[in-house]
PDB file of C-alpha atoms in Angstrom:
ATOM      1  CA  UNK A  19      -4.495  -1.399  10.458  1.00 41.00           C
ATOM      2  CA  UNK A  20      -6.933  -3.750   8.427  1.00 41.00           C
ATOM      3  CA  UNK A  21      -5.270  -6.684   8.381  1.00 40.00           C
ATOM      4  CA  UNK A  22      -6.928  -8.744  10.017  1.00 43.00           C
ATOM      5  CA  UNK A  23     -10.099  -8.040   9.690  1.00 42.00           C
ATOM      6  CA  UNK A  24     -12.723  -8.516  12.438  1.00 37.00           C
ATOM      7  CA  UNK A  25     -14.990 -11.020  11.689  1.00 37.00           C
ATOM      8  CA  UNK A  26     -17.749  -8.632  11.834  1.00 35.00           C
ATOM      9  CA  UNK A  27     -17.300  -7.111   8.585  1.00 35.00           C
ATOM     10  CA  UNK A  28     -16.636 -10.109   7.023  1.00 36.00           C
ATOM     11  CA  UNK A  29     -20.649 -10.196   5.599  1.00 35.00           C
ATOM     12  CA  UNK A  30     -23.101  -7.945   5.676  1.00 35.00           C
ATOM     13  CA  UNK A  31     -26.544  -8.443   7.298  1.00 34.00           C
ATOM     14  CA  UNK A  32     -28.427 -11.392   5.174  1.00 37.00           C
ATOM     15  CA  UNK A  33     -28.545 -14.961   5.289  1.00 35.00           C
ATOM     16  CA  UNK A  34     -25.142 -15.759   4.695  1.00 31.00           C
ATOM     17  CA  UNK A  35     -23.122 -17.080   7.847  1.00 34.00           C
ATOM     18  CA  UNK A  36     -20.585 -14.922   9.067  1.00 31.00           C
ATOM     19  CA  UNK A  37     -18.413 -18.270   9.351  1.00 30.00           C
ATOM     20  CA  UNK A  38     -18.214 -18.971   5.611  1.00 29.00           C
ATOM     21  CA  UNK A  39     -16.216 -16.459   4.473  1.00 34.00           C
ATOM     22  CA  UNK A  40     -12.917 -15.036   4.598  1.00 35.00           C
ATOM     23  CA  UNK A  41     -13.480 -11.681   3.276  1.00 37.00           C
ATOM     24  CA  UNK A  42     -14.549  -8.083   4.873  1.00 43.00           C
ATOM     25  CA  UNK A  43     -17.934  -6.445   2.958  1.00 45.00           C
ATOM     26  CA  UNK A  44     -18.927  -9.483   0.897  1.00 46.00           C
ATOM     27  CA  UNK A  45     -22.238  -8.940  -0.641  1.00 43.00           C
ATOM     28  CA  UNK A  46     -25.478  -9.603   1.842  1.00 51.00           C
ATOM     29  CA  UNK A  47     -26.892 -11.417  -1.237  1.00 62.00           C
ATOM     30  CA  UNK A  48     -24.264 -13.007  -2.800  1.00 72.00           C
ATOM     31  CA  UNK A  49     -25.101 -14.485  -6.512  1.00 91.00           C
ATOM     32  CA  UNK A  50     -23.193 -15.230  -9.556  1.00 94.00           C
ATOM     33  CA  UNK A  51     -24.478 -12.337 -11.474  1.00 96.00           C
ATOM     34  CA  UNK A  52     -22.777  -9.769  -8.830  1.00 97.00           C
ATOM     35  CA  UNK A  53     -19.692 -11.761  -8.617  1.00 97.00           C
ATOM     36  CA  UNK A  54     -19.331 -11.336 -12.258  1.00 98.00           C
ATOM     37  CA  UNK A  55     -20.103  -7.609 -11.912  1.00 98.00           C
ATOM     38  CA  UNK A  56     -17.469  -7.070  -9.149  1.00 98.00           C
ATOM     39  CA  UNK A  57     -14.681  -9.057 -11.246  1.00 98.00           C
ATOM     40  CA  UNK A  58     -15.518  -7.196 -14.305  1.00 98.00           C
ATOM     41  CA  UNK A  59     -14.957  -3.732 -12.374  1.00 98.00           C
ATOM     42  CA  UNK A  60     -11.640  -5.462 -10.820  1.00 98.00           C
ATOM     43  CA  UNK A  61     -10.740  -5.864 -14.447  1.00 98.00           C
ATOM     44  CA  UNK A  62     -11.264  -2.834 -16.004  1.00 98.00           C
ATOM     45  CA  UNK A  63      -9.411  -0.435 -13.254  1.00 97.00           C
ATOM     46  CA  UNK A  64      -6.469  -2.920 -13.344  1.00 96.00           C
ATOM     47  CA  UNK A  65      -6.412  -2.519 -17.176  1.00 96.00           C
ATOM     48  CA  UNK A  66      -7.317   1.182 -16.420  1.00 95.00           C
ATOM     49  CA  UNK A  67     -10.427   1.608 -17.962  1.00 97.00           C
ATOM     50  CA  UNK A  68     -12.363   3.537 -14.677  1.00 97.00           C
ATOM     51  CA  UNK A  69     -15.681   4.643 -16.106  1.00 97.00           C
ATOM     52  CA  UNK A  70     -16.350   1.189 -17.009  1.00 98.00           C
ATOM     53  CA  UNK A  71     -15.277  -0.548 -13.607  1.00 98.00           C
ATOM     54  CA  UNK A  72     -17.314   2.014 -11.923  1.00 98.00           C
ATOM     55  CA  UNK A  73     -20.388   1.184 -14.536  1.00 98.00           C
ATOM     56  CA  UNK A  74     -20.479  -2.472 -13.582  1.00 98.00           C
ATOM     57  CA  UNK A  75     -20.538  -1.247  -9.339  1.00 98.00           C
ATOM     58  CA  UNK A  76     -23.961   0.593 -10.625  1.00 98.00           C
ATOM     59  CA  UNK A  77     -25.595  -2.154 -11.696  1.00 98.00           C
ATOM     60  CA  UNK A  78     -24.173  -4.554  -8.678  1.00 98.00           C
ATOM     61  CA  UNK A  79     -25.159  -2.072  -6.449  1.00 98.00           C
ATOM     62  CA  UNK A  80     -28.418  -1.610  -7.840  1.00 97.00           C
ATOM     63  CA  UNK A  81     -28.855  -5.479  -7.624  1.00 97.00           C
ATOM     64  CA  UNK A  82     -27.359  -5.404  -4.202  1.00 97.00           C
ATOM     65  CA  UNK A  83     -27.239  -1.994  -2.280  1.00 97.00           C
ATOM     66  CA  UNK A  84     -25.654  -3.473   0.875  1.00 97.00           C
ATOM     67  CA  UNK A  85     -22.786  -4.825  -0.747  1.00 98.00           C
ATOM     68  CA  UNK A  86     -20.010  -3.352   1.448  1.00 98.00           C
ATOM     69  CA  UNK A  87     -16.738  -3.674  -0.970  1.00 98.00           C
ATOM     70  CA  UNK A  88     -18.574  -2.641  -3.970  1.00 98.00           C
ATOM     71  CA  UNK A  89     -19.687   0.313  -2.246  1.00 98.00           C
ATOM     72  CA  UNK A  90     -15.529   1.165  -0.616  1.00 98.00           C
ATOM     73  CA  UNK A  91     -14.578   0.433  -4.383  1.00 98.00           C
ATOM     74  CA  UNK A  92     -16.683   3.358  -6.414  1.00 98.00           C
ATOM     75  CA  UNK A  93     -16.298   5.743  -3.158  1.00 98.00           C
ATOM     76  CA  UNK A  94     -12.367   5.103  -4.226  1.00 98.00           C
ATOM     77  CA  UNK A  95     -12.479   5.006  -7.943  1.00 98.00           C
ATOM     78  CA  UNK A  96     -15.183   8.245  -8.385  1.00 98.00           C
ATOM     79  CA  UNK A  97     -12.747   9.599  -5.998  1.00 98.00           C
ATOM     80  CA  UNK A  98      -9.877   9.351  -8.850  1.00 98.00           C
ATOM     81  CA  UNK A  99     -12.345  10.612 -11.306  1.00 97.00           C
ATOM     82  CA  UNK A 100     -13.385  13.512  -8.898  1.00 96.00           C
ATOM     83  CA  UNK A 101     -17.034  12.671  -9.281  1.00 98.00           C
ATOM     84  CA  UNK A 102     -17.620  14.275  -5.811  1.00 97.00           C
ATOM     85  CA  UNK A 103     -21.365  13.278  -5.991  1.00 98.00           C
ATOM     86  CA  UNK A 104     -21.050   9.923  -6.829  1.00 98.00           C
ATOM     87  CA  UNK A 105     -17.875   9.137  -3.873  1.00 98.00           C
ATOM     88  CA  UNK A 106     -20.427  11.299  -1.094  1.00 98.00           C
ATOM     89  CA  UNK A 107     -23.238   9.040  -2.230  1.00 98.00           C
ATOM     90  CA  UNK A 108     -21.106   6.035  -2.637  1.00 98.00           C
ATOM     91  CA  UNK A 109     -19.628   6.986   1.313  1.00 98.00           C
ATOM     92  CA  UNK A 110     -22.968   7.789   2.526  1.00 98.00           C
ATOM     93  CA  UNK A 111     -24.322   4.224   2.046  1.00 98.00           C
ATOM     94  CA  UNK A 112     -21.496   2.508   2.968  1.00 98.00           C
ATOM     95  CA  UNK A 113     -22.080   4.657   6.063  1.00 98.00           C
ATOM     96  CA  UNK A 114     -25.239   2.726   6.990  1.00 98.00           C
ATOM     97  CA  UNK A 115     -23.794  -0.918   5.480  1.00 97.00           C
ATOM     98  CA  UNK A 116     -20.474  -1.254   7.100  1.00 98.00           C
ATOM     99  CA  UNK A 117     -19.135   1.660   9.426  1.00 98.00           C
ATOM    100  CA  UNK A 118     -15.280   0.599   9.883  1.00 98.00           C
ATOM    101  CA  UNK A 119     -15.253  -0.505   6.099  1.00 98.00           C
ATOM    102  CA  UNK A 120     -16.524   3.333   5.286  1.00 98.00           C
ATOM    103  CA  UNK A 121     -13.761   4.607   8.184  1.00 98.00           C
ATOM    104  CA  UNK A 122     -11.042   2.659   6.442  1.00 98.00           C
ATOM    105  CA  UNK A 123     -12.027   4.028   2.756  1.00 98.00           C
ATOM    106  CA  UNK A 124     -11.688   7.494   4.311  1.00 98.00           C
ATOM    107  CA  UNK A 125      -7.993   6.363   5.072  1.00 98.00           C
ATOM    108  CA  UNK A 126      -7.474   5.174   1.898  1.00 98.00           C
ATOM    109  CA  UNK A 127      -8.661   8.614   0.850  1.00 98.00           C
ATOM    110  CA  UNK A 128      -6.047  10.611   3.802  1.00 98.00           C
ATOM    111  CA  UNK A 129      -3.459   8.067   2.421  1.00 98.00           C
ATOM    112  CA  UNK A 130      -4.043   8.920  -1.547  1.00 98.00           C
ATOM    113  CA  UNK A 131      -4.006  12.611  -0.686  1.00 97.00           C
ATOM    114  CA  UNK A 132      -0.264  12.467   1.463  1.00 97.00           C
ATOM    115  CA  UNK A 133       1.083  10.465  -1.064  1.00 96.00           C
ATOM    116  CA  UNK A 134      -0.074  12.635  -4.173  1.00 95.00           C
ATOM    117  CA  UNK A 135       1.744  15.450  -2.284  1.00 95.00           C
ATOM    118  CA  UNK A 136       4.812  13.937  -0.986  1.00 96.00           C
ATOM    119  CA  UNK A 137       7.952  14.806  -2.683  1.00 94.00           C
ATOM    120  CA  UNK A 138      10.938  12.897  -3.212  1.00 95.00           C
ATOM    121  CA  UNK A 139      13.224  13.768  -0.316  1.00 95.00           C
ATOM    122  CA  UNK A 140      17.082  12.884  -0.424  1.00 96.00           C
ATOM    123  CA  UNK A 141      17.404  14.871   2.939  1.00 96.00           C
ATOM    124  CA  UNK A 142      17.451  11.979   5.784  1.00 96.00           C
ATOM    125  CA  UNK A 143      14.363  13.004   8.928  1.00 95.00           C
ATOM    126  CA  UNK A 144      15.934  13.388  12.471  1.00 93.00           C
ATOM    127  CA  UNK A 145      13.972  10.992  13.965  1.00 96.00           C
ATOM    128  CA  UNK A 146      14.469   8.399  16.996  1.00 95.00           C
ATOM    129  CA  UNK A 147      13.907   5.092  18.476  1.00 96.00           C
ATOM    130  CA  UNK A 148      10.254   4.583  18.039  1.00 97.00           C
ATOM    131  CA  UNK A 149      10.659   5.322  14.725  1.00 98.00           C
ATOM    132  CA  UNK A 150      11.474   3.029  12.198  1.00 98.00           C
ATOM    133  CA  UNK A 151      13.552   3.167   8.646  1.00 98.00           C
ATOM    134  CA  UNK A 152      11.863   0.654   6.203  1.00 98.00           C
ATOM    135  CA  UNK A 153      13.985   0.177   2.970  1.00 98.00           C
ATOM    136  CA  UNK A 154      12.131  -1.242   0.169  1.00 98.00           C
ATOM    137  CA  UNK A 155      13.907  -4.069  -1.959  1.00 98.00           C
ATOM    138  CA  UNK A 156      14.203  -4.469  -5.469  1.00 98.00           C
ATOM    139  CA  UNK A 157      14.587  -7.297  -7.467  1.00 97.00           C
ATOM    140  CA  UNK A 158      18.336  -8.869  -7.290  1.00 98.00           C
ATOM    141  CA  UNK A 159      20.360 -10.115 -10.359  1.00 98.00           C
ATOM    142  CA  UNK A 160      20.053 -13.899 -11.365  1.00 98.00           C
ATOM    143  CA  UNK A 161      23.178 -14.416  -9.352  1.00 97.00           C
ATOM    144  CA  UNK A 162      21.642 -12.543  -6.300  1.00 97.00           C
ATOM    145  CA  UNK A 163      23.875  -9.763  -6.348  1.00 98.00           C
ATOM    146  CA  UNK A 164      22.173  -5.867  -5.902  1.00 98.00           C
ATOM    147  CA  UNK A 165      21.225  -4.298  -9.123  1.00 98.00           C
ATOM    148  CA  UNK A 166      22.020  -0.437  -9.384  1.00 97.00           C
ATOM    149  CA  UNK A 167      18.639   1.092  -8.165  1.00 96.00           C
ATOM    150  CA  UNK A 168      19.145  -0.997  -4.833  1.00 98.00           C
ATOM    151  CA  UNK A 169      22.215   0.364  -4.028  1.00 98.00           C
ATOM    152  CA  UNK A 170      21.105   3.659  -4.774  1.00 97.00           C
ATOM    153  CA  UNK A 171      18.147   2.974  -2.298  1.00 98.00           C
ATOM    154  CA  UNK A 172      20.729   1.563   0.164  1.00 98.00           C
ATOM    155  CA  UNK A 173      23.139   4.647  -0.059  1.00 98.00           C
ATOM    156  CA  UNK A 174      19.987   6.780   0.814  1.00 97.00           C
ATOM    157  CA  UNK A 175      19.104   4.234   3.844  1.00 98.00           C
ATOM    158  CA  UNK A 176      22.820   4.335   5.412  1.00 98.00           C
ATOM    159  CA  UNK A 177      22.453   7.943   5.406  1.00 98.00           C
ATOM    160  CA  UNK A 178      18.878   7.779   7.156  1.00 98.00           C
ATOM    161  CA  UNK A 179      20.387   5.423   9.255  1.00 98.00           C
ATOM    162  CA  UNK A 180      23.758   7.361  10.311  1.00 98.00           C
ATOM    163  CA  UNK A 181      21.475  10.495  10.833  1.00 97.00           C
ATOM    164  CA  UNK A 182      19.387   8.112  13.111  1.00 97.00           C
ATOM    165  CA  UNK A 183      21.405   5.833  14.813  1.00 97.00           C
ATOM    166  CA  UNK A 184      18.622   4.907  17.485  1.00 97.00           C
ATOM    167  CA  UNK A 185      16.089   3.939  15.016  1.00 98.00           C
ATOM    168  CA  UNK A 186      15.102   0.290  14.149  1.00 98.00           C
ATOM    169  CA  UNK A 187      15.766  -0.740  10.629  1.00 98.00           C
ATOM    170  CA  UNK A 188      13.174  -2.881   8.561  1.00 98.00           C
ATOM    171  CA  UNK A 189      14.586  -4.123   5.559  1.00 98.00           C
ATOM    172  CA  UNK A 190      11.590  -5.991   3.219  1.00 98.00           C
ATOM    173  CA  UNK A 191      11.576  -7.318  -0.223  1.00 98.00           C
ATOM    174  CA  UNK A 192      11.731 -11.636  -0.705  1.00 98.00           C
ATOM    175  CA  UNK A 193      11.979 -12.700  -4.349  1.00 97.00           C
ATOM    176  CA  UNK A 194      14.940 -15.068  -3.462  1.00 98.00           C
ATOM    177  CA  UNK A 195      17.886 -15.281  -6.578  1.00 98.00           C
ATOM    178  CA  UNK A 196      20.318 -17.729  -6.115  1.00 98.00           C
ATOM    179  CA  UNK A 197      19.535 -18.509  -2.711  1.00 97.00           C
ATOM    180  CA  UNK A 198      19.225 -15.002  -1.209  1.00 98.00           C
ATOM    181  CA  UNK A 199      16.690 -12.861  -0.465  1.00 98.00           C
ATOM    182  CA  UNK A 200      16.316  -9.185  -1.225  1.00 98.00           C
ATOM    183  CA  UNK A 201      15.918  -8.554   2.507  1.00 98.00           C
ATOM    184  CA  UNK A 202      19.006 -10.611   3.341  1.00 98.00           C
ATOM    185  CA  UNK A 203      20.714  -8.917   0.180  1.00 98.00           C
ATOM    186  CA  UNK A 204      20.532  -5.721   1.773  1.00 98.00           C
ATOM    187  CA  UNK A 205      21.292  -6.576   5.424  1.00 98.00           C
ATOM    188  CA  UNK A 206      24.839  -7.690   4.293  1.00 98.00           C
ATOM    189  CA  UNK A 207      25.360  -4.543   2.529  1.00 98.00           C
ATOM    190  CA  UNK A 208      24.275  -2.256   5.472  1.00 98.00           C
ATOM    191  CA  UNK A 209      26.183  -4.625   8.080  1.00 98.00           C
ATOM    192  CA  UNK A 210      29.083  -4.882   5.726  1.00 98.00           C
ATOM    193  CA  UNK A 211      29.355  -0.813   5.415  1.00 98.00           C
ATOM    194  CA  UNK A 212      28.942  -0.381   9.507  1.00 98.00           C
ATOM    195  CA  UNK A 213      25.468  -0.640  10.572  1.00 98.00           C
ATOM    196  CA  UNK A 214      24.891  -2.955  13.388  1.00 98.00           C
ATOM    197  CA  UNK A 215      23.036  -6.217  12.826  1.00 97.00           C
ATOM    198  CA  UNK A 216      21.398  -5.890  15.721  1.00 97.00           C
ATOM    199  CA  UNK A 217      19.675  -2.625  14.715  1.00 97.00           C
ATOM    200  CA  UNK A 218      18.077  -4.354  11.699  1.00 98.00           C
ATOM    201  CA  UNK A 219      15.314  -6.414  11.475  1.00 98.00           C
ATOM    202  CA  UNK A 220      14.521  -8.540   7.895  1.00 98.00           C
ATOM    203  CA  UNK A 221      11.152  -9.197   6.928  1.00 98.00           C
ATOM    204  CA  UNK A 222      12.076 -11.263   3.689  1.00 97.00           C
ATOM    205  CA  UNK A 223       8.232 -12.277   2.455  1.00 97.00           C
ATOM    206  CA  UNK A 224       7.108  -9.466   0.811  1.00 98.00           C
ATOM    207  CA  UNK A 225       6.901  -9.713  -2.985  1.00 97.00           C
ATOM    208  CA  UNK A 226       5.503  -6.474  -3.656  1.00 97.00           C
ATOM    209  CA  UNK A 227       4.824  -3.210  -2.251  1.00 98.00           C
ATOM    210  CA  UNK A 228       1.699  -4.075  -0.861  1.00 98.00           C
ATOM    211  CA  UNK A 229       3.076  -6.721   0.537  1.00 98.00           C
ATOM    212  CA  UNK A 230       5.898  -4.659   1.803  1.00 98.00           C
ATOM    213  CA  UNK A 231       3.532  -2.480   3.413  1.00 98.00           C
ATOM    214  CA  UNK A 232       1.545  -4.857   5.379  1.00 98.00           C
ATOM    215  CA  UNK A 233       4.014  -7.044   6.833  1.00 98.00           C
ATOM    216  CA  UNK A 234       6.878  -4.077   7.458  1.00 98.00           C
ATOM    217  CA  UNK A 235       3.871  -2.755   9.735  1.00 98.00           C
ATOM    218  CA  UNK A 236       3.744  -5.920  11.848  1.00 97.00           C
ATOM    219  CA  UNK A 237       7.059  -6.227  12.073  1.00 98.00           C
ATOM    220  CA  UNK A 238       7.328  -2.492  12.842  1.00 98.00           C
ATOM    221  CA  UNK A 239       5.303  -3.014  15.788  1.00 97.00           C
ATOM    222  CA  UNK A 240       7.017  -6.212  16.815  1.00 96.00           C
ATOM    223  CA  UNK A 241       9.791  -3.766  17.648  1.00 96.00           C
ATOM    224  CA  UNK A 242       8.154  -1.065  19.019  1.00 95.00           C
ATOM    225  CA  UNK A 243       8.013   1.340  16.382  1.00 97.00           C
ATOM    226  CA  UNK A 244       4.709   3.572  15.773  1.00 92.00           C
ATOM    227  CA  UNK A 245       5.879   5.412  12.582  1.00 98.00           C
ATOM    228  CA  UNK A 246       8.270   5.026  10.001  1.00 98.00           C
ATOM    229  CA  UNK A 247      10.536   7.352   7.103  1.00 98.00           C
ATOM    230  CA  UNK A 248      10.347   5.237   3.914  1.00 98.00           C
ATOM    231  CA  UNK A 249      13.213   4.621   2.035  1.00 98.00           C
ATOM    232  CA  UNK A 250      12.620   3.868  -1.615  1.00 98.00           C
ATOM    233  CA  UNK A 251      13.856   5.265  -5.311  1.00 97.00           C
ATOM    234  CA  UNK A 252      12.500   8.454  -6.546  1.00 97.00           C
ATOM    235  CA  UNK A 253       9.697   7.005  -8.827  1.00 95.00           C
ATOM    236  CA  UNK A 254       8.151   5.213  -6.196  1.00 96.00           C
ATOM    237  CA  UNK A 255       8.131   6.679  -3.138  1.00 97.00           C
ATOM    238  CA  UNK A 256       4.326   8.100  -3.379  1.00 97.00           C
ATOM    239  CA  UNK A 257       2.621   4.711  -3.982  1.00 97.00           C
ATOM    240  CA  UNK A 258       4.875   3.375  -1.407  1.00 98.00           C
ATOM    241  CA  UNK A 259       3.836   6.170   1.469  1.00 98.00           C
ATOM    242  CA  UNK A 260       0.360   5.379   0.023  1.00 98.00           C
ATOM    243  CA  UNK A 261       0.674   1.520   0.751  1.00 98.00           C
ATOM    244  CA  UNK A 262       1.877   2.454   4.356  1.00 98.00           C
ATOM    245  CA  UNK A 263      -0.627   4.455   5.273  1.00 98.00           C
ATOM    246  CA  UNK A 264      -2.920   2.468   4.632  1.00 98.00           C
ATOM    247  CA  UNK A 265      -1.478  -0.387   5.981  1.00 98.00           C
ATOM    248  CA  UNK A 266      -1.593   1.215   9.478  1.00 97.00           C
ATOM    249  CA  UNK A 267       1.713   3.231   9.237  1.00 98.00           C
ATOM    250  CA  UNK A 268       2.449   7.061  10.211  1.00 97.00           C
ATOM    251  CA  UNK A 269       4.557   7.778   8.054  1.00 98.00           C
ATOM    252  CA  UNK A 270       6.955  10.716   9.051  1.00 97.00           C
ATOM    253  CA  UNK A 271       9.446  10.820   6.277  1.00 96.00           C
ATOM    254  CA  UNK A 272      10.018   9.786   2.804  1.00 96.00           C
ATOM    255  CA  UNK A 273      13.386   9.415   1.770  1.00 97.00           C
ATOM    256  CA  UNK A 274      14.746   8.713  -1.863  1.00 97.00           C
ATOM    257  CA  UNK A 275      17.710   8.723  -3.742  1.00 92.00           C
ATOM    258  CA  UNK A 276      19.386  10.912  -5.914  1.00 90.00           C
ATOM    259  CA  UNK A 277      18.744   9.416  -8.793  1.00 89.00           C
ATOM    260  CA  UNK A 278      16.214  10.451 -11.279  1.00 89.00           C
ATOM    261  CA  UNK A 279      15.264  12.982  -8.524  1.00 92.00           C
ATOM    262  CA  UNK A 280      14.659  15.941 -10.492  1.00 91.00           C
ATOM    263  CA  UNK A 281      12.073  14.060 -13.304  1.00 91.00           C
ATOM    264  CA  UNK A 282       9.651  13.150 -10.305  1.00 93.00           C
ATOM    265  CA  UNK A 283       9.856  15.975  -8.562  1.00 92.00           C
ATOM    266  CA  UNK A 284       6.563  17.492 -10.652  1.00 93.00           C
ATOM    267  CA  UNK A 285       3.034  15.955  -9.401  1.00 90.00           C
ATOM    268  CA  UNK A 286       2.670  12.356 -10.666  1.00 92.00           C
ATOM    269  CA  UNK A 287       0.512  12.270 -14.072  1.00 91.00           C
ATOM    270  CA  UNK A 288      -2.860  10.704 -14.171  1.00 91.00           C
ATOM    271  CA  UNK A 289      -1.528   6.812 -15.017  1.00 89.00           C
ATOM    272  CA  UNK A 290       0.594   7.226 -12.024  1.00 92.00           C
ATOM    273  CA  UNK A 291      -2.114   8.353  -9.665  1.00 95.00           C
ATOM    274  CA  UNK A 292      -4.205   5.366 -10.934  1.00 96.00           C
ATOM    275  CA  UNK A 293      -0.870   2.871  -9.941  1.00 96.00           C
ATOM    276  CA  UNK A 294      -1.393   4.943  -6.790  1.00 97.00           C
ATOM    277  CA  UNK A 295      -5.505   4.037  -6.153  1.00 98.00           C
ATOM    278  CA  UNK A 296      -4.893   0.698  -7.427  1.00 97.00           C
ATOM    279  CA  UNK A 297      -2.160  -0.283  -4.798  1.00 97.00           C
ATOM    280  CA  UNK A 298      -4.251   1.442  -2.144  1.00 97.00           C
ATOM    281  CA  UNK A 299      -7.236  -0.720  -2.501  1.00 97.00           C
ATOM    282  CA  UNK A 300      -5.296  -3.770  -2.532  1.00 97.00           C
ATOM    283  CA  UNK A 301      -3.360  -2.957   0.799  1.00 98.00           C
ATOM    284  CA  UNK A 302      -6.976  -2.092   2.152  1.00 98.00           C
ATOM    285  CA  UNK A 303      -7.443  -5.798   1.245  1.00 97.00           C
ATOM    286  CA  UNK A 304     -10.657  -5.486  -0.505  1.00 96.00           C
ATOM    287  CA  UNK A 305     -11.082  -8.235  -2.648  1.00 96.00           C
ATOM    288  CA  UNK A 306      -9.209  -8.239  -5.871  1.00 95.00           C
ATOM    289  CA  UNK A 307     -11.859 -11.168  -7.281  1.00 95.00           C
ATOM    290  CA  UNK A 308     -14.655 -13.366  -6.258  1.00 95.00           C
TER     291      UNK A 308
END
């Protein structure tokens, strides 16, 4: 897992102290002009515009060719737009800049590539105690009660959780409504339909699925867990397994609900594989601005 980082990636080689910053890769020559550069890319692949992210890593690359992240970022993002010779020359420097930066964007890669082809699953994984069943939240009504697509995720996890009744069970998702967590929200309804409480384990900070990711790993370890099955609705269980992954998860099993099965059964389109990159490089924690 990447989180934290080890201080020695935190700069690379140049007169910056390693001390002043909080960040993995940051430029060896940091300067306002390739700040600007990297938060312009940032933009654009949040807004979805690729090419022109990837444009403004050329020229901060060419201003700075040991800047670690900006190298990880158009290894990733010529990766979605299968410019092979631009991601192996991208990789190849990073390579020489930042070695466990470069072996963590080939996880993000692994990670993309299991998540592209995982289907939705309804089917619940024999699995046992060192493996864990992380349920994913979803935002609660104003009043805190479960909305629809949370039960549905629910039903699927009390099936997981009947077919595995030795397995730990994270529940994560925070966004508190009226008092009550999405974690919390879904620990009553498990506990309340026969699931022990002492089987589950509520990580009730997360309010996202990167943020899901990242701290459900922890916590997964906390317990003694070294995989997980995911447990999520249809429509998001690939940038979910992606998150995981890269977070520091094996994931063995992906586990959705019924509904809206069918629709994402078909490989995600392109906007969804972007969601899918996107979330990636933000659970790899590479800076979202400077």
């Amino acid at each position: 897992m990447r989180f934290p980082r080890q201080a020695k990636t935190l700069l690379a080689a140049g007169c910056v102290a390693v001390a002043l910053s909080g960040l993995a890769g940051a430029p060896a020559q940091a300067s306002p002009e390739t700040d600007a550069l990297y938060n312009s890319a940032q933009h654009h692949f949040t807004s979805g515009d690729p090419a022109a992210g990837r444009a403004d890593l050329r020229a901060l690359i060419g201003m700075d060719p040991t800047d670690a992240e900006a190298l990880a970022l158009q290894a990733i993002w010529s990766h979605f737009d299968n410019d092979l010779l631009a991601m192996h020359d991208a990789m190849h420097r990073l390579r020489a800049v930042d070695p466990e930066l470069a072996a963590g964007t080939d996880n993000v890669f692994r990670a993309i590539g299991a998540a592209v082809g995982t289907l939705p699953n309804p089917l619940p994984a024999l699995i046992g105690p060192q493996t864990g069943i992380v349920v994913l939240g979803y935002g609660l009504l104003p009043d805190g009660a479960l909305r629809p697509e949370l039960v549905n995720r629910l039903t699927a996890a009390w099936i997981q959780a009947v077919a595995a009744p030795f397995s730990p069970i994270v529940l994560t998702g925070g966004n508190p409504q009226n008092g009550i967590t999405e974690a919390e929200a879904m620990r009553h309804w498990l506990v309340g339909r026969g699931i022990p409480a002492s089987r589950i384990h509520v990580e009730n900070r997360a309010g996202s699925t990167v943020q899901n990711a990242l701290f459900s790993t922890q916590l997964l370890r906390n317990v003694g867990a070294h995989s997980a099955v995911v447990v999520t609705s249809p429509n998001h269980i690939r940038r979910a397994v992606a998150d995981f992954i890269v977070a520091g998860t094996h994931v063995v099993g992906a586990m959705t609900s019924l509904e809206q099965l069918v629709s994402q059964l078909p490989p995600p389109a392109r906007s969804s594989q972007r969601g899918i990159y996107l979330d990636a490089t933000r659970t790899f924690q590479l800076s979202t601005s400077r």
